[in-house]
Coordinates of C-alpha atoms in Angstrom, one line a residue:
M1 CA 0.0 0.0 0.0
G2 CA 1.4 3.4 -1.0
K3 CA 1.4 6.6 0.9
T4 CA -0.4 9.6 -0.7
T5 CA -0.6 13.2 0.4
V6 CA -3.7 15.1 -0.3
L7 CA -5.2 18.4 0.8
I8 CA -8.6 17.9 2.4
D9 CA -11.0 20.5 3.7
E10 CA -10.6 20.2 7.5
Q11 CA -14.2 21.1 8.3
L12 CA -15.3 18.4 5.8
M13 CA -13.1 15.9 7.5
R14 CA -14.4 16.8 11.0
D15 CA -17.9 16.5 9.8
A16 CA -17.2 13.1 8.2
L17 CA -15.5 11.9 11.3
H18 CA -18.4 13.0 13.4
A19 CA -21.1 11.6 11.1
T20 CA -19.5 8.2 10.7
H21 CA -18.1 7.8 14.2
L22 CA -14.9 6.5 12.7
K23 CA -11.7 7.1 14.6
T24 CA -9.2 8.0 11.9
K25 CA -9.0 10.1 8.8
K26 CA -7.7 7.1 6.9
D27 CA -10.9 5.2 7.9
V28 CA -13.1 8.0 6.7
I29 CA -11.3 8.2 3.3
E30 CA -11.4 4.4 2.8
K31 CA -15.1 4.3 3.7
G32 CA -15.8 7.1 1.3
L33 CA -13.9 5.4 -1.5
R34 CA -15.7 2.1 -0.8
E35 CA -19.1 3.9 -0.8
L36 CA -18.2 5.6 -4.1
L37 CA -17.3 2.3 -5.8
R38 CA -20.4 0.6 -4.3
R39 CA -22.7 3.3 -5.8
K40 CA -20.9 3.3 -9.1
N41 CA -21.1 -0.5 -9.4
R42 CA -24.8 -0.4 -8.5
E43 CA -25.4 2.3 -11.2
L44 CA -23.5 0.2 -13.8
L45 CA -25.5 -2.9 -12.8
K46 CA -28.8 -1.0 -13.3
Q47 CA -27.7 0.1 -16.7
D48 CA -26.6 -3.4 -17.7
L49 CA -29.9 -5.0 -16.5
G50 CA -32.1 -2.4 -18.1
T51 CA -35.8 -3.1 -18.1
F52 CA -37.6 -6.1 -19.4
D53 CA -41.0 -7.6 -19.2
I54 CA -41.6 -10.7 -17.1
D55 CA -44.6 -12.7 -18.2
L56 CA -45.4 -14.0 -14.7
S57 CA -48.2 -13.3 -12.3
L58 CA -47.3 -12.4 -8.8
D59 CA -48.3 -15.8 -7.6
E60 CA -46.2 -17.5 -10.2
L61 CA -43.2 -15.3 -9.2
K62 CA -43.7 -16.2 -5.6
K63 CA -43.8 -19.9 -6.4
K64 CA -40.6 -19.6 -8.4
R65 CA -38.8 -17.8 -5.6
A66 CA -40.0 -20.5 -3.2
G67 CA -38.4 -23.1 -5.4
K68 CA -41.7 -24.7 -6.4

């Protein structure tokens, strides 16, 4: 793991530490990066899936989910 120096708004960091109850700036940054990637991956998945019609009634869908 490399060491990186960045300038971060101190008030923003204090607010993030307070809001997340994390103990270190490193933890806040890592959590923020993970959340950013999670959201981006979710967005990409939604784009990939798109929309499609499912020709099932609600009861049929429930049966399929139950493994019947």
